[in-house]
Coordinates of C-alpha atoms and ligand atoms in Angstrom, one line a residue:
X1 CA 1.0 -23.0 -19.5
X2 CA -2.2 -22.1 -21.5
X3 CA -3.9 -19.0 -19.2
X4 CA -6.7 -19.9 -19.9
X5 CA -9.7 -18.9 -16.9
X6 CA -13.1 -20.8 -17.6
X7 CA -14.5 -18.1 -15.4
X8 CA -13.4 -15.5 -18.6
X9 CA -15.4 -17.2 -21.1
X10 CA -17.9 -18.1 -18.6
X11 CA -19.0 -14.6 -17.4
X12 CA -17.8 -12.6 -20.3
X13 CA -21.1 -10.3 -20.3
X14 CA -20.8 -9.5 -16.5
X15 CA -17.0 -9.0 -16.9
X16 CA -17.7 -6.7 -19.3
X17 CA -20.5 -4.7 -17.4
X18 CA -17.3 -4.6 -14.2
X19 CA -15.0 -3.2 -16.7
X20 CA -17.3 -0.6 -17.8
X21 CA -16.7 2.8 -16.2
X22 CA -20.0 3.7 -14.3
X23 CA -22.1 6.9 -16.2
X24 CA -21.1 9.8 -15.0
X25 CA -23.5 11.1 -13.0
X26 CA -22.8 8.3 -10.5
X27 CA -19.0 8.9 -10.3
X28 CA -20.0 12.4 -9.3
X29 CA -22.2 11.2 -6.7
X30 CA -19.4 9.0 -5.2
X31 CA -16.6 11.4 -5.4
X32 CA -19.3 14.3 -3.3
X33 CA -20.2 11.6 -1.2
X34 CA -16.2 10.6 -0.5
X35 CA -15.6 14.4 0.5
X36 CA -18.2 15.2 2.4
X37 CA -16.6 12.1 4.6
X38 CA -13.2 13.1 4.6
X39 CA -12.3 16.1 7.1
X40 CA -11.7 18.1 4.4
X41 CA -14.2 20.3 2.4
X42 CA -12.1 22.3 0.4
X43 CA -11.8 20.8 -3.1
X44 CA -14.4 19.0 -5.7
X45 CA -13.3 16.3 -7.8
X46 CA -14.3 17.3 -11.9
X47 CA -15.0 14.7 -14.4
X48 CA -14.7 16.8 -17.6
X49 CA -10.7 17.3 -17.4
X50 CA -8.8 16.5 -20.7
X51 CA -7.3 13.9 -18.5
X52 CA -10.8 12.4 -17.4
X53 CA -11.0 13.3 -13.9
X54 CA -9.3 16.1 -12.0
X55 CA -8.8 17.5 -8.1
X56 CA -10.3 21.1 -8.0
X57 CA -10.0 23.8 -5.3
X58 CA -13.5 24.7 -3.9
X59 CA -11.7 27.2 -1.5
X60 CA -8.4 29.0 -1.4
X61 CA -5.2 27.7 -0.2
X62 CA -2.0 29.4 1.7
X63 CA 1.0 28.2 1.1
X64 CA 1.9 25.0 3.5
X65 CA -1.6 24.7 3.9
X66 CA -3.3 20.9 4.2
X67 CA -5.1 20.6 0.9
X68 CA -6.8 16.8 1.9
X69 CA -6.5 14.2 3.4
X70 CA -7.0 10.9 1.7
X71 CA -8.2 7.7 3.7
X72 CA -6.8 4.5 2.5
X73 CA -9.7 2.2 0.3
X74 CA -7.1 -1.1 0.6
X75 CA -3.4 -0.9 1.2
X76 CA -0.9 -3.5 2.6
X77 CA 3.0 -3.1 3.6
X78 CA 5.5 -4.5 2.0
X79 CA 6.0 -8.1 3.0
X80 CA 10.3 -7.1 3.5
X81 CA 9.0 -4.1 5.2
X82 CA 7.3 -6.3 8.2
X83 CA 10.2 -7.0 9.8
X84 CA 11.7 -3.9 10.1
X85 CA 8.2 -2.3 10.7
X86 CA 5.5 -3.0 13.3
X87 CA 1.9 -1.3 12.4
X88 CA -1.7 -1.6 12.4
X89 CA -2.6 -4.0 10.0
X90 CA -5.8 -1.4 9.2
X91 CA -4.0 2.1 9.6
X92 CA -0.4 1.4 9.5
X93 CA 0.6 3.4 12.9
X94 CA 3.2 2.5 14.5
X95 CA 2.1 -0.2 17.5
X96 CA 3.7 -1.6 20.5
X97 CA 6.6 0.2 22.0
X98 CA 10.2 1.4 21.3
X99 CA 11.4 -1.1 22.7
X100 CA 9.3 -3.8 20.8
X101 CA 10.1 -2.4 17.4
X102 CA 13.8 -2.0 18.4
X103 CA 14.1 -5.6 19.7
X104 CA 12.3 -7.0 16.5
X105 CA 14.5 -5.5 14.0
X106 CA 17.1 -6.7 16.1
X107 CA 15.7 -10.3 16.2
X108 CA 15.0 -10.1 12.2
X109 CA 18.2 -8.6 11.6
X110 CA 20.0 -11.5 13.7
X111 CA 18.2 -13.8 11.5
X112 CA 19.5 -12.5 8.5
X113 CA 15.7 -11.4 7.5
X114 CA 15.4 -7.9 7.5
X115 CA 16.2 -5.3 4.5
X116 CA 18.8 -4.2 5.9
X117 CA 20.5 -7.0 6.9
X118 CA 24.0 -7.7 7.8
X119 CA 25.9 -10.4 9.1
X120 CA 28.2 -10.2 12.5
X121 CA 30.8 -11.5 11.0
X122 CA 30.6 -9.2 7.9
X123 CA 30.9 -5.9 9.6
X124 CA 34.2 -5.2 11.2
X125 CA 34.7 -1.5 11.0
X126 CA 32.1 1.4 11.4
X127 CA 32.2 2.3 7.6
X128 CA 31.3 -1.4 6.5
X129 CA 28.4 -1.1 4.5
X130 CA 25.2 -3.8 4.7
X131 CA 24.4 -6.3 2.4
X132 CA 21.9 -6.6 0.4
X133 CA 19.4 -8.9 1.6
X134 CA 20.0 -11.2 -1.4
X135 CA 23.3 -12.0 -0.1
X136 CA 21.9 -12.0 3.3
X137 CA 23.4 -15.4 4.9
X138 CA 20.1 -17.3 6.0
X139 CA 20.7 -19.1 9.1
X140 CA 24.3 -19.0 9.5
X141 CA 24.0 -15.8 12.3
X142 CA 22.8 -16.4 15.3
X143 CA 20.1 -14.1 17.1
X144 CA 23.0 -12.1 18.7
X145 CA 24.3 -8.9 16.9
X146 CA 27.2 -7.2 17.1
X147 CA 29.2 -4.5 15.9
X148 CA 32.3 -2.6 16.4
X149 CA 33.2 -5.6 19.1
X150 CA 29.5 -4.9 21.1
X151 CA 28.0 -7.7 21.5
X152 CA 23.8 -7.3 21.8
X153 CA 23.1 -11.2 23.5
X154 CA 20.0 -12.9 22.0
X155 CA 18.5 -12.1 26.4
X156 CA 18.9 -8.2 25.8
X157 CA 17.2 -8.6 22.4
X158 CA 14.4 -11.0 24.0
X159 CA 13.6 -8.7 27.0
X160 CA 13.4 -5.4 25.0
X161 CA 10.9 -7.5 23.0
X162 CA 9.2 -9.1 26.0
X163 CA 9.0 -5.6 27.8
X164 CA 11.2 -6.5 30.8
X165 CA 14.0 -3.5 29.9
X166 CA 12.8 0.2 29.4
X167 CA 15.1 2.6 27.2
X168 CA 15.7 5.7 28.6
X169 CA 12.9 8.4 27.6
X170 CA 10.8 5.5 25.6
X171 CA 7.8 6.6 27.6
X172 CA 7.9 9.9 25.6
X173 CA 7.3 8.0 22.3
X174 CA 4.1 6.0 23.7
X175 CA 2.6 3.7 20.7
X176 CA -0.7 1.9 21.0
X177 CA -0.6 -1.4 22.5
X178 CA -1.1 -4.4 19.6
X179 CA -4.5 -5.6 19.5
X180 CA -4.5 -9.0 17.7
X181 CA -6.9 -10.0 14.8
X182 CA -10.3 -10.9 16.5
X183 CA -10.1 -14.4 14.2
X184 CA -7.3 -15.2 16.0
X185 CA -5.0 -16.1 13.5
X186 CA -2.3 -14.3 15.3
X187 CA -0.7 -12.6 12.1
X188 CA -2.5 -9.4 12.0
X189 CA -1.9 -7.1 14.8
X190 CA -4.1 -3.4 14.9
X191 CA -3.6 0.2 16.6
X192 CA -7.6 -0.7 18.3
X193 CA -10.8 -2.5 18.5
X194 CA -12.0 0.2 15.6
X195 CA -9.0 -1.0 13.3
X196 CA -9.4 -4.5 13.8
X197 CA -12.7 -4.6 13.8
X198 CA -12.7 -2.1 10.5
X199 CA -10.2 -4.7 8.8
X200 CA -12.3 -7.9 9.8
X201 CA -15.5 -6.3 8.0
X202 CA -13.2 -4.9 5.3
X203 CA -11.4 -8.1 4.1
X204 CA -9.9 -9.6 6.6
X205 CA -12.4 -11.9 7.6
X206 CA -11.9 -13.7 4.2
X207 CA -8.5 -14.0 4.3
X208 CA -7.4 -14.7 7.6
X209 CA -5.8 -17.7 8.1
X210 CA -7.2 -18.8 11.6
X211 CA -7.5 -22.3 12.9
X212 CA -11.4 -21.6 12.4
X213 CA -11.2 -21.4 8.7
X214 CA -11.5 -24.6 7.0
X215 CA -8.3 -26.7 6.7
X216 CA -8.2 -27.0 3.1
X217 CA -8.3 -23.0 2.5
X218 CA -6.1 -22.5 5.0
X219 CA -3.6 -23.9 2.9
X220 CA -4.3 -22.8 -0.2
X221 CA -4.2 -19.0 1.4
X222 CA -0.8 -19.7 2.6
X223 CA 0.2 -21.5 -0.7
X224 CA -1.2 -17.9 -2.4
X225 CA 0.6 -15.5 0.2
X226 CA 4.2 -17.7 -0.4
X227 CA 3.8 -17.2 -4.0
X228 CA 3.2 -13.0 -3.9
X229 CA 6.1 -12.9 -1.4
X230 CA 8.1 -14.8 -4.2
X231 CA 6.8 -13.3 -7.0
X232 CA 4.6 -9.8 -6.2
X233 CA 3.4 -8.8 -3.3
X234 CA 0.4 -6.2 -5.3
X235 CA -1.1 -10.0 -5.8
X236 CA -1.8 -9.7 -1.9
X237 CA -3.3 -6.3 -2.1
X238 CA -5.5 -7.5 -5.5
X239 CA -6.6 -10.3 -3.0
X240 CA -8.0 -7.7 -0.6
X241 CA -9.6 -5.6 -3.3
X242 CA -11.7 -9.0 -4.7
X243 CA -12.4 -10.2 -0.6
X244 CA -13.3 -6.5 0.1
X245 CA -15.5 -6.5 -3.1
X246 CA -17.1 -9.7 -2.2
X247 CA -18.0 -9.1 1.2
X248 CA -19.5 -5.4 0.3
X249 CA -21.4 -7.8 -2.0
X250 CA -22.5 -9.7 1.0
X251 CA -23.6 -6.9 2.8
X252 CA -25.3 -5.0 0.3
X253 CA -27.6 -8.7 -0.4
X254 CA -28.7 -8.8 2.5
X255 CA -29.5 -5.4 3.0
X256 CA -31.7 -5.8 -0.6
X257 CA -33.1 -9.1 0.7
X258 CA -34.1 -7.2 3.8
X259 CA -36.2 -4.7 1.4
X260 CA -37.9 -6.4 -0.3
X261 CA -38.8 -9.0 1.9
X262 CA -37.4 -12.6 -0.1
X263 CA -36.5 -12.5 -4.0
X264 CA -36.4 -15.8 -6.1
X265 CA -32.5 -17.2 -4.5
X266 CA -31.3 -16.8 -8.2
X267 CA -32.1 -13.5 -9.8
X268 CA -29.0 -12.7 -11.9
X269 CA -29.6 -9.4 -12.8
X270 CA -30.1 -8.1 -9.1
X271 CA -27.3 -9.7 -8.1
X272 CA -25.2 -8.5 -11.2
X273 CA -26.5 -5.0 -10.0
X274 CA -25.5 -5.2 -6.6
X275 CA -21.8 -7.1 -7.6
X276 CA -21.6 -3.5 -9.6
X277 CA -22.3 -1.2 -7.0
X278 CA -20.1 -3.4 -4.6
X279 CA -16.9 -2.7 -7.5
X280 CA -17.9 0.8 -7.7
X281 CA -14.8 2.0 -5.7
X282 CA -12.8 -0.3 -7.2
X283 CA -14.0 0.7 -11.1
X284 CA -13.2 4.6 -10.6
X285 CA -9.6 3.3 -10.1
X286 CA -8.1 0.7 -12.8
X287 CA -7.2 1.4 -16.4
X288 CA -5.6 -1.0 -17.6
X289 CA -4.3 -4.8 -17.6
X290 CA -0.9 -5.2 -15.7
X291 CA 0.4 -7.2 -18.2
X292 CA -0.2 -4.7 -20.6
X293 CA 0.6 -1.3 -18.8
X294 CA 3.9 -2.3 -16.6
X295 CA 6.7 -0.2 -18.7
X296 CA 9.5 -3.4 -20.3
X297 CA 12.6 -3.4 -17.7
X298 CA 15.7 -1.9 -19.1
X299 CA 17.1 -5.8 -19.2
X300 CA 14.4 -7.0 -21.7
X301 CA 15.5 -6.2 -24.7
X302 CA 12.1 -5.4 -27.4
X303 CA 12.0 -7.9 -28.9
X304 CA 11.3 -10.3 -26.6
X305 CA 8.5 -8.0 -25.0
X306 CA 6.1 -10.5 -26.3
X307 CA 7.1 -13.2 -24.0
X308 CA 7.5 -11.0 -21.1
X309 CA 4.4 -10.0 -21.2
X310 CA 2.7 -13.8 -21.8
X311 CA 5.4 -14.6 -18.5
X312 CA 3.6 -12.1 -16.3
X313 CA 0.3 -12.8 -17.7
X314 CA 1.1 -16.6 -16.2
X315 CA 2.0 -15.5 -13.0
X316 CA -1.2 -13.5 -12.3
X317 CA -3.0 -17.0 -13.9
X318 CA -0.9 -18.7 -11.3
X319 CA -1.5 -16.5 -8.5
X320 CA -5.5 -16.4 -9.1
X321 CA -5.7 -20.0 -8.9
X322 CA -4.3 -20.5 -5.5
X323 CA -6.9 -17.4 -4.3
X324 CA -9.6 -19.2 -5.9
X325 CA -9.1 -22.1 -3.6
X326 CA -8.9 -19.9 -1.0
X327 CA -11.9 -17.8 -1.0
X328 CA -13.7 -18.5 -4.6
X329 CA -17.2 -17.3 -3.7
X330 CA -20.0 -18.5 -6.4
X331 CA -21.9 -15.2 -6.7
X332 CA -19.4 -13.5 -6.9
X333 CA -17.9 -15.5 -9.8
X334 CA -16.4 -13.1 -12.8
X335 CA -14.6 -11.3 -9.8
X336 CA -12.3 -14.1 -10.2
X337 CA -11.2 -13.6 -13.9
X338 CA -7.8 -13.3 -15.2
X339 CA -9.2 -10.3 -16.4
X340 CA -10.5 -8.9 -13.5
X341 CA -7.4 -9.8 -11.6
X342 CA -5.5 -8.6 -14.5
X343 CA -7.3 -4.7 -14.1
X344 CA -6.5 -5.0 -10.1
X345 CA -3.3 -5.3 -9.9
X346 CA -2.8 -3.1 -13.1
X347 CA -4.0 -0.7 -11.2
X348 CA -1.5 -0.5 -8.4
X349 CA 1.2 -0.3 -11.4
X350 CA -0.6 2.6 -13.2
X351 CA -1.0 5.1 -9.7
X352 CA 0.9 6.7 -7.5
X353 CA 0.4 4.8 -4.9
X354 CA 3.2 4.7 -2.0
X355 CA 2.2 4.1 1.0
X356 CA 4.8 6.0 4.1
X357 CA 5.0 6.4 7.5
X358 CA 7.7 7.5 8.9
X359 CA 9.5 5.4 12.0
X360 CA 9.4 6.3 15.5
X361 CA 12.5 4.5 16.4
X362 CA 14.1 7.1 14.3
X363 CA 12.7 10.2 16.2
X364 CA 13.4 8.2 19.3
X365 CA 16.9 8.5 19.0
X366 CA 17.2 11.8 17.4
X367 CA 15.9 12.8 20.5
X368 CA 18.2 11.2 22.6
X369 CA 20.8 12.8 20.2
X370 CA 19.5 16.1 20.7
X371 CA 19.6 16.1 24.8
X372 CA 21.6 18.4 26.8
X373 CA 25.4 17.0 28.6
X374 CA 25.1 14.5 31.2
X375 CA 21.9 13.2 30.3
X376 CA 23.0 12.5 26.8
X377 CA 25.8 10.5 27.8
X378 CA 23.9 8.6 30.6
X379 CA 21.1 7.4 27.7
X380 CA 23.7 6.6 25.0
X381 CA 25.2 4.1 27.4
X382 CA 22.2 2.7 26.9
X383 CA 21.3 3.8 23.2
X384 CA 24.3 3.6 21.3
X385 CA 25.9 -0.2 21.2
X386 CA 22.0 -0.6 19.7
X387 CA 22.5 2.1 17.1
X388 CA 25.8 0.6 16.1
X389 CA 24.1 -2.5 16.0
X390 CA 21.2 -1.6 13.6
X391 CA 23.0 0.4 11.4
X392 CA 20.7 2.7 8.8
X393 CA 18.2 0.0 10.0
X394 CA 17.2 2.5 12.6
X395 CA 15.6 4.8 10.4
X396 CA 13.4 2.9 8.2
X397 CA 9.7 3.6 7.5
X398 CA 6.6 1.7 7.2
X399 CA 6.8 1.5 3.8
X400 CA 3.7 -0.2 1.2
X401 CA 1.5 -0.1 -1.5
X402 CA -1.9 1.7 -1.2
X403 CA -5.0 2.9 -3.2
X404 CA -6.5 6.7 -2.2
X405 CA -9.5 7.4 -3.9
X406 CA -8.9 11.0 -3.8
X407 CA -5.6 11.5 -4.2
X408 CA -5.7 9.5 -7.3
X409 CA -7.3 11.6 -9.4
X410 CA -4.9 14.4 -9.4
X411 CA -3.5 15.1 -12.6
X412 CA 0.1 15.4 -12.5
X413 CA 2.4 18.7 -13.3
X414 CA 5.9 19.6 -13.3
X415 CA 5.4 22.7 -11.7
X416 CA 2.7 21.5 -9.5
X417 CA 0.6 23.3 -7.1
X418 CA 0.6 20.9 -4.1
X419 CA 2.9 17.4 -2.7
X420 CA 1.7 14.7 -0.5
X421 CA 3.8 15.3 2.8
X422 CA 3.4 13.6 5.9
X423 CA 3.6 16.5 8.8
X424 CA 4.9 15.7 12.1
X425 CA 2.0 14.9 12.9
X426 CA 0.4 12.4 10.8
X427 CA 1.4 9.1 12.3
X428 CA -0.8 6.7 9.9
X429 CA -0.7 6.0 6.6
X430 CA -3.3 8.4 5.0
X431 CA -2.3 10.8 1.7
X432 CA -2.0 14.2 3.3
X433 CA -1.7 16.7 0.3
X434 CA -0.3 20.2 1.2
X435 CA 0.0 23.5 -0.7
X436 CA 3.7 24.4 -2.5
X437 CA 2.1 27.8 -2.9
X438 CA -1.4 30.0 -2.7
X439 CA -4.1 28.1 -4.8
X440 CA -7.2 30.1 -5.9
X441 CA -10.5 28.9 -6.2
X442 CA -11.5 27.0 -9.1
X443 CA -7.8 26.1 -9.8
X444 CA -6.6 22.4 -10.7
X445 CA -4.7 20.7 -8.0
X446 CA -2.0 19.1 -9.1
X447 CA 1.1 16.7 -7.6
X448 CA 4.3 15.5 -9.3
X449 CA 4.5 11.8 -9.9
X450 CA 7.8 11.9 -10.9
X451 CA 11.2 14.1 -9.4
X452 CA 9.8 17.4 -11.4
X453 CA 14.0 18.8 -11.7
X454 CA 14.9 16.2 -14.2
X455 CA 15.4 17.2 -17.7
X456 CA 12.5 17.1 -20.1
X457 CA 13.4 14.3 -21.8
X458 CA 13.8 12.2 -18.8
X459 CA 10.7 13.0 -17.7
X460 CA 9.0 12.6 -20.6
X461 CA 10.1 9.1 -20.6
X462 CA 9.4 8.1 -16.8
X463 CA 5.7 9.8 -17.4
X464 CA 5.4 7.4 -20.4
X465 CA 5.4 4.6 -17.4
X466 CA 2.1 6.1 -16.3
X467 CA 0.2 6.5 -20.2
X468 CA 0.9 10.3 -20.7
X469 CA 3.2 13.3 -22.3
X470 CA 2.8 15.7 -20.1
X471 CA 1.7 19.3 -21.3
X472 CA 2.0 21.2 -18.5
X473 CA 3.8 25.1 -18.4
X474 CA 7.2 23.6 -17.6
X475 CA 7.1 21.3 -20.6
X476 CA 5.7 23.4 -23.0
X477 CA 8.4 26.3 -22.1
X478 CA 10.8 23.7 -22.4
X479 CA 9.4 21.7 -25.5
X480 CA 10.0 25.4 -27.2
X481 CA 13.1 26.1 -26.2
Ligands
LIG1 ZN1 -5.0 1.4 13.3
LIG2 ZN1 -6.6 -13.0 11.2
LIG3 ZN1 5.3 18.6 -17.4

């Protein structure tokens, strides 16, 4: 197939203004602007770094101490990761109950669906190990799972999801009830009012797939969101960056048309002006074109790099297509470039980017592990055929992909200064940065993208993934030695 997007040689001077960083004094602005917002005051982001931007501290730090906290600009969870995983569609808590989130992954895993999948059948002793879900047998379980000669029946899995049977000390682990997507395309499911309503303004308004959204588009978005689950699944989060881009664009029109009273419909370089300063956010975060940046798998061998690269740049064309049916917007036209959609999902290749939160079902039963005697024994009556029954399924975390402003521009080190590291009590998906030791005013913050104890060499090679050498002490030292 020949990638070749009209909309490239169409808008080729505006795609070219998008791809331009914005002058500096603007980026400052934004980045003051972003921290003043956040709840924390404490550092300055720098623009003359060797490394083009950098994370300073404007105040000093102990040891342990919360550095920042980064909100999310557009994140999604891993498509495998919903089954296993109920959360806010907007924040990524944890929603519903105990209960509900147990009985789901029970349901998925009876299906054969979830990651951690294994079949009845499969698992005769306590040391059997699951199967990966490619070898998960689709269909052929039935909704009932047992293990180690329990049997969980498909009416004790339906009433812990329908709420009719309470665990034992489930109450202590409340979770915000699910508030559905105000479009009604019962998909999306939020912490609140403030998330779903956050989301809908966001980008969710442009891709949800509700019985009020015209028939044709409908499709095509489904057609588009079967294709990343096959294929990627950043192409769903490089959706929400170009609906999230468009309807900023929206908003920020008719706040101009508000101004100045009525402008002639088709002024191209106001609206190329506001398109900009909707991207903004968007433009401080992409370097590069995925095809171009993603490091070859170890099974490619070099010389046929070429054609991997042409095969990914097809499946982007591919996957732009069906989100053009979906949403195209005419204004917003060179959005919808290859090369736009190119520098998106780039972008989620090139940072650090992880989205975690960790899983309540898994404190939930530490806890009934940690009680005292007789109570113990009266809840694992309850509790235990079901933790036989999901396996290491009970501990898994909300898991995604996410873009935070902030947090991506710290400059990585091998001895760093500071780690993201979700606390106890940081139940959503926001970048919490914490201290590894004191930092002193005016000293660069900096994270480890990689596991900082391997050899030099090794991670030399894995920071080559993300366009660098690094020159930090550790290396030098090393380098000399
Ligand atoms: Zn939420
Ligand atoms: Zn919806
Ligand atoms: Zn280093």
């Amino acid at each position: 197939m020949a990638c070749i997007c009209p909309i490239d040689l169409q808008f080729a001077p505006e795609i070219s203004a998008l791809l331009q960083s914005p002058p500096s004094h603007e980026t400052q602005e934004y980045f003051d602007n972003l921290i003043a917002e956040r709840p924390c005051h404490g550092v300055k982001v720098k623009l003359d770094g060797e490394l083009g931007k950098g994370v300073y501290a404007d105040a000093e730090f102990k040891d342990g101490e919360l550095v920042l906290k980064d909100q999310i600009l557009v994140g999604s969870q891993h498509s495998t990761n919903k089954m296993d995983c109920f959360v806010c569609g907007s924040c990524f808590r944890f929603i519903g109950s105990i209960e509900l989130q147990i009985g789901r992954k029970l349901y998925f895993k009876g299906l054969g669906a979830s990651s951690s999948n294994h079949c009845p059948s499969d698992s005769s002793d306590e040391e059997d190990n699951s199967c990966a879900i490619e070898d998960a047998n689709l269909g052929e379980c039935s909704a009932s799972v047992s293990k180690g000669g329990i049997a969980l029946s498909q009416e004790f899995i339906e009433s812990l999801m329908g709420g009719q049977l309470l665990l034992p000390y489930s109450e202590k682990f409340s979770l915000p009830s699910p508030c559905p997507c105000p479009g009604g395309c019962g998909e999306e499911f939020y912490c609140s009012k403030s998330c779903a309503d956050i989301d809908w303004e966001t980008c969710h308004s442009l891709l949800c797939s509700s019985e009020k959204s015209k028939p044709s588009c409908r499709r095509a978005l489904s057609k588009f969101v079967e294709h990343a689950n096959d294929t990627n699944d950043i192409f769903i989060l490089a959706a929400k960056v170009i609906a999230m881009t468009s309807l900023r664009y929206k908003s920020l029109k008719e706040a101009h048309l508000k101004e100045v009273g009525s402008i002639a419909p088709r002024d191209a370089t106001v609206n190329l002006s506001l398109l900009l300063e909707a991207w903004k956010p968007v433009s401080l975060g992409y370097k590069k074109r995925w095809w171009d940046c993603i490091a070859l798998p170890e099974d490619v061998e070099n010389c046929n790099e070429a054609v991997f690269r042409l095969q990914l740049k097809e499946l982007a064309f591919e996957s732009l297509q069906l989100l053009k049916e979906a949403i195209f917007d005419e204004e917003c036209a060179p959005l919808f470039s290859l090369e736009i959609y190119g520098h998106i999902v780039g972008m989620f290749e090139l940072n650090n980017l992880d989205l975690v939160v960790a899983s309540p079902v898994e404190d939930y039963f530490l806890y009934v592990d940690d009680l005292p005697g007789s109570p113990k024994k009266a809840a694992e009556a309850v509790t235990r055929p079901i933790l036989d029954a999901l396996d290491d399924g009970y501990s898994i975390c909300c898991e995604g992909t996410a873009f935070f402003p902030l947090q991506s521009c710290m400059n990585h080190s091998c001895c760093p200064n500071a780690k993201a590291f979700k606390r106890d009590n940081d139940r959503d998906g926001q970048a919490t940065i914490i201290a590894l030791r004191p930092i002193q005013i005016g000293e660069e913050v900096t994270i480890s993208y990689i596991d900082e104890d391997l050899p030099y060499e090794e991670r030399q090679k894995l920071l080559a993934d993300y366009g660098f050498r690094c020159k930090c002490r550790k290396c030098l030292e090393e380098k000399a030695n």
